[in-house]
XYZ file of C-alpha atoms in Angstrom:
343
model
C -79.198 -65.211 14.709
C -78.410 -61.526 15.451
C -79.735 -58.872 13.298
C -77.877 -57.346 10.512
C -75.553 -54.179 11.449
C -77.522 -51.218 10.594
C -75.977 -49.170 7.748
C -74.773 -45.889 8.690
C -74.098 -44.695 5.002
C -70.740 -44.439 5.661
C -69.533 -47.984 3.543
C -70.281 -46.242 0.469
C -67.575 -43.765 1.218
C -64.920 -46.328 2.226
C -65.464 -48.827 -0.921
C -65.459 -47.195 -4.306
C -68.265 -48.265 -6.704
C -65.245 -48.948 -9.253
C -62.148 -50.492 -7.947
C -58.927 -49.332 -9.087
C -57.316 -51.225 -11.900
C -54.058 -52.763 -10.676
C -50.958 -51.702 -12.660
C -49.740 -54.735 -15.128
C -47.703 -57.043 -13.528
C -44.024 -56.611 -13.965
C -44.350 -52.702 -14.712
C -42.197 -50.331 -12.557
C -42.826 -46.988 -12.140
C -40.720 -44.279 -13.728
C -38.637 -42.075 -11.482
C -36.484 -38.998 -13.027
C -32.885 -39.515 -11.914
C -31.059 -36.331 -10.609
C -27.933 -36.782 -12.434
C -28.766 -35.496 -15.702
C -30.233 -32.396 -14.489
C -27.316 -31.762 -12.362
C -25.196 -32.091 -15.354
C -27.148 -29.792 -17.481
C -27.170 -27.036 -14.791
C -23.389 -27.306 -14.617
C -23.193 -27.043 -18.161
C -25.200 -24.011 -18.191
C -23.349 -22.269 -15.784
C -20.186 -22.870 -17.066
C -21.072 -22.225 -20.584
C -18.960 -18.634 -20.825
C -16.032 -20.643 -19.625
C -16.323 -23.657 -22.342
C -17.375 -21.243 -25.460
C -16.818 -17.515 -24.491
C -13.561 -16.606 -25.261
C -10.866 -15.337 -22.476
C -10.483 -11.453 -21.610
C -7.307 -11.594 -22.980
C -8.917 -12.613 -26.443
C -10.667 -9.153 -26.507
C -7.877 -7.176 -24.884
C -5.887 -8.659 -28.035
C -8.588 -7.886 -30.444
C -8.901 -4.169 -29.253
C -5.227 -3.919 -29.726
C -5.073 -5.512 -33.217
C -7.463 -2.640 -34.530
C -4.735 0.066 -33.923
C -1.115 0.942 -33.778
C 1.000 3.987 -32.392
C 0.488 5.357 -35.883
C -3.015 5.079 -35.667
C -3.308 6.546 -32.298
C -1.066 9.349 -33.224
C -3.463 10.000 -36.205
C -6.383 10.672 -34.471
C -4.795 12.362 -31.632
C -3.529 14.872 -33.981
C -7.147 15.175 -36.095
C -8.721 15.622 -32.478
C -6.393 18.322 -31.217
C -5.894 19.974 -34.487
C -8.352 22.965 -33.645
C -9.616 24.109 -30.627
C -13.241 22.333 -29.938
C -14.994 23.756 -26.879
C -18.073 21.676 -25.804
C -21.339 22.987 -27.717
C -19.450 24.637 -30.628
C -19.387 23.671 -34.578
C -15.661 22.504 -33.868
C -16.834 19.998 -31.173
C -19.484 18.672 -33.565
C -16.953 17.973 -36.223
C -14.651 16.140 -33.643
C -17.641 14.039 -32.882
C -17.915 13.026 -36.225
C -14.460 12.084 -36.676
C -14.930 9.686 -33.774
C -18.091 8.231 -34.989
C -16.412 7.692 -38.536
C -13.374 6.059 -36.898
C -15.636 3.577 -34.878
C -18.092 2.717 -37.608
C -14.846 1.993 -39.821
C -14.288 -1.099 -37.100
C -17.761 -2.196 -37.187
C -18.625 -0.681 -34.012
C -22.172 0.193 -33.611
C -22.061 3.831 -33.098
C -24.767 6.767 -32.418
C -24.741 10.166 -31.367
C -26.950 11.242 -28.729
C -27.243 15.070 -28.049
C -27.737 16.770 -24.655
C -29.278 20.005 -23.529
C -26.984 20.787 -20.779
C -25.861 24.394 -18.976
C -22.735 25.961 -20.494
C -20.550 28.976 -19.866
C -18.759 30.960 -22.526
C -16.787 34.287 -21.982
C -18.215 37.243 -23.306
C -15.552 39.751 -21.815
C -12.712 39.746 -19.536
C -10.039 42.164 -18.811
C -7.591 42.586 -15.653
C -5.570 45.456 -14.686
C -2.755 45.947 -11.763
C -2.071 49.481 -10.103
C -0.123 50.766 -7.264
C 0.997 53.873 -5.680
C 3.782 55.138 -7.716
C 3.256 52.504 -10.671
C 1.485 53.035 -13.764
C -1.483 50.884 -14.429
C -0.498 47.633 -16.076
C -3.448 46.063 -18.064
C -2.732 42.293 -18.590
C -3.184 41.065 -22.123
C -4.732 37.733 -20.725
C -3.173 35.823 -24.133
C -1.258 32.569 -24.405
C 1.718 33.195 -26.467
C 2.730 31.114 -29.250
C 6.467 30.111 -29.820
C 8.846 30.387 -32.852
C 8.198 27.936 -35.250
C 4.423 26.738 -33.930
C 3.016 24.614 -36.617
C -0.356 25.496 -35.187
C -0.108 29.331 -34.763
C -2.403 29.990 -37.304
C -5.342 28.470 -35.424
C -4.218 30.178 -32.274
C -6.660 32.945 -32.979
C -9.761 30.080 -32.816
C -8.544 29.608 -29.233
C -11.207 30.246 -26.426
C -10.226 33.118 -24.472
C -8.696 31.937 -20.941
C -11.684 31.721 -18.511
C -12.901 30.008 -15.640
C -16.654 28.152 -16.640
C -19.520 29.378 -14.245
C -17.771 32.255 -12.437
C -20.073 34.923 -11.811
C -20.242 38.309 -14.214
C -19.094 41.456 -12.318
C -16.491 44.089 -12.111
C -14.326 44.760 -8.905
C -11.655 47.204 -8.190
C -10.254 46.466 -4.909
C -7.017 45.602 -3.048
C -5.237 41.863 -3.418
C -4.484 39.743 -0.747
C -2.529 36.499 -1.263
C -3.973 33.626 -0.168
C -1.379 30.585 -1.032
C -3.303 27.832 -2.419
C -6.832 29.121 -1.304
C -7.777 26.170 0.962
C -9.767 26.715 4.292
C -6.546 26.571 6.318
C -5.057 29.152 4.292
C -7.752 31.877 4.713
C -7.853 30.850 8.484
C -4.005 31.581 8.804
C -4.886 35.272 6.978
C -7.850 35.702 9.556
C -5.514 34.600 12.478
C -2.949 37.451 11.073
C -5.193 39.960 10.950
C -5.327 40.008 7.137
C -9.104 41.142 6.310
C -10.251 39.638 2.973
C -13.601 41.203 2.783
C -14.132 43.054 -0.226
C -10.577 42.459 -1.883
C -9.289 40.510 -4.759
C -7.710 37.059 -3.488
C -4.949 35.875 -5.447
C -4.321 32.088 -4.938
C -2.085 29.581 -7.036
C -3.164 26.528 -8.548
C -2.327 23.322 -6.766
C -3.387 20.935 -3.657
C -7.259 21.769 -4.315
C -9.799 22.034 -6.778
C -9.731 25.360 -8.669
C -13.881 25.819 -7.850
C -12.928 25.236 -4.481
C -10.218 28.032 -4.386
C -13.015 30.363 -6.086
C -15.596 29.106 -3.489
C -13.167 29.589 -0.126
C -12.502 33.238 -1.232
C -16.402 33.885 -1.452
C -17.120 32.325 1.605
C -14.093 34.085 3.270
C -15.637 37.525 1.903
C -13.430 37.960 -1.175
C -15.359 40.086 -3.818
C -13.383 38.294 -6.816
C -10.309 35.847 -7.175
C -7.437 35.424 -9.715
C -5.820 32.293 -9.799
C -2.305 31.856 -11.079
C 0.094 28.981 -12.244
C 3.221 29.372 -9.667
C 6.539 28.158 -11.490
C 7.268 26.194 -8.279
C 4.633 23.785 -8.853
C 4.459 23.773 -12.614
C 8.001 25.027 -14.142
C 10.501 22.905 -12.197
C 12.273 22.092 -15.287
C 12.470 22.694 -19.142
C 8.792 24.503 -20.462
C 7.166 23.711 -23.102
C 7.948 23.131 -26.250
C 11.312 22.248 -25.126
C 10.016 20.071 -22.176
C 6.832 19.229 -20.271
C 6.400 21.966 -17.977
C 4.193 25.113 -18.203
C 5.324 27.999 -20.206
C 5.644 31.416 -18.670
C 2.278 32.774 -20.506
C 0.650 29.260 -19.971
C -2.873 29.383 -18.630
C -4.769 26.623 -16.848
C -8.373 26.969 -17.628
C -11.442 24.871 -16.567
C -14.814 24.478 -14.873
C -15.374 25.790 -11.364
C -18.710 24.036 -10.814
C -18.438 21.766 -7.692
C -21.549 19.820 -8.653
C -22.059 16.524 -11.117
C -23.318 16.877 -14.657
C -25.602 19.569 -15.764
C -26.161 22.089 -13.185
C -29.994 22.223 -14.280
C -30.592 19.093 -13.294
C -29.250 18.614 -10.141
C -28.656 14.583 -9.328
C -30.603 13.457 -12.133
C -30.186 12.878 -15.781
C -30.306 15.759 -18.263
C -32.592 14.049 -20.631
C -34.967 15.423 -23.137
C -38.154 16.913 -21.905
C -37.059 16.470 -18.048
C -37.662 18.756 -15.536
C -35.075 21.658 -15.202
C -34.388 24.698 -12.482
C -33.966 27.907 -14.202
C -30.569 29.269 -14.920
C -30.522 31.947 -12.167
C -31.368 29.079 -9.685
C -28.539 26.864 -10.977
C -25.889 29.850 -10.744
C -26.964 30.605 -7.212
C -26.256 27.373 -5.748
C -23.322 26.695 -3.522
C -21.758 24.355 -5.864
C -21.150 27.742 -8.133
C -18.573 30.181 -7.493
C -20.767 33.136 -7.025
C -17.826 35.685 -7.576
C -15.995 36.776 -10.650
C -12.864 35.113 -11.200
C -10.077 34.633 -13.728
C -7.058 32.737 -14.485
C -3.851 34.128 -15.058
C -0.341 32.957 -16.103
C 2.774 32.399 -13.876
C 4.340 35.495 -15.445
C 1.200 37.414 -14.607
C 0.823 36.205 -11.156
C 4.443 37.079 -10.344
C 3.869 40.764 -11.577
C 1.063 40.834 -8.812
C 3.156 39.422 -6.184
C 5.845 42.043 -6.769
C 3.490 44.865 -5.735
C 1.361 43.270 -2.917
C 2.946 44.609 0.324
C 2.258 43.561 4.051
C 3.621 41.029 6.316
C 5.974 38.419 4.606
C 4.235 35.146 3.742
C 5.260 31.912 5.617
C 7.970 29.887 4.102
C 5.917 27.270 2.587
C 3.697 29.977 0.876
C 6.764 31.324 -0.992
C 7.669 30.591 -4.655
C 10.877 28.830 -5.891
C 14.171 29.865 -6.674
C 14.364 33.094 -8.571
C 10.740 34.259 -7.222
C 9.782 37.753 -5.514
C 9.409 37.851 -1.804
C 5.773 37.059 -1.554
C 3.760 39.002 1.098
C 0.156 38.784 2.303
C -1.453 42.168 1.557
C -3.664 43.748 1.554
C -2.535 46.073 -1.183
C -0.991 48.311 -2.004
C -1.695 46.597 -5.440
C -5.033 47.077 -6.894
C -6.653 44.701 -9.145
C -9.386 45.913 -11.348
C -11.479 42.673 -13.012
C -14.104 42.775 -15.213
C -15.517 39.330 -16.232
C -19.011 38.632 -18.422
C -20.229 35.510 -18.818
C -22.691 33.956 -21.234
C -24.622 30.776 -19.779
C -26.956 29.077 -22.284
C -28.314 25.692 -22.866
């Protein structure tokens, strides 16, 4: 009889001490079917299609909240008085908006921001030339007979270009068309020196801030921007039509950046980091020279006294305008502008 095999100790690892209990006879192992999961996922994904109203519903709801009459009433309330940013009048305009939205159950709140704003403190502009008496410009937009808002015209902020630099300049005038880089290049090619002069340019084609910045880069000491009848008075003027009246003046910002100048490229929130006001005013996004906007009537008066070579045909005005010349001089513009910048 052969000897029994030696136990190498591996049999206990192969054979469990307690054998597994076999499953009860006839009992199947449960498996989760994928179809209910797919149905549930499809339902969740299409919930907004099954439950949420179509976009036209919101459009209809919004339009049902008002009418031409209510829109006219709100427009009248908001434009009844001038409301420059940062003023008490602007705060009252905000209160009207809050009241109107709250009455329609829109959740509404007012969030204040401390941003750099510019306000005119003093402006003056006069025109002189050999053989002509000095003419001071009123720099006022006239009311018209029967104007129902003439009583509040005194509340209007004086015409100005926000963020233009403070300063006083008295120098010969140069006509620069729309104040584009190519316009200043043309003047240089014609031998017209802009350095130290007051540039007269007309609105149109480019942003007003670019006009002033382009003038500064060309060496000008100051800039005046006017509204040319060729571009803005091609038909009946207000109040008989939509076009700019003779003493109408376009105003606005000359800052080329985005948002608050003291928080370039980041939000102007409470307690945030800020650059100083002198630092903000010294950037290339600011005009850097004094500048004023004037009416078409005042711009034409200046053009009548500018001499030098005749400007190209596409630099000229419309029918009835004087002949536009390049300068410099003999017209001399004496401009003073003092601005207050504050947060």
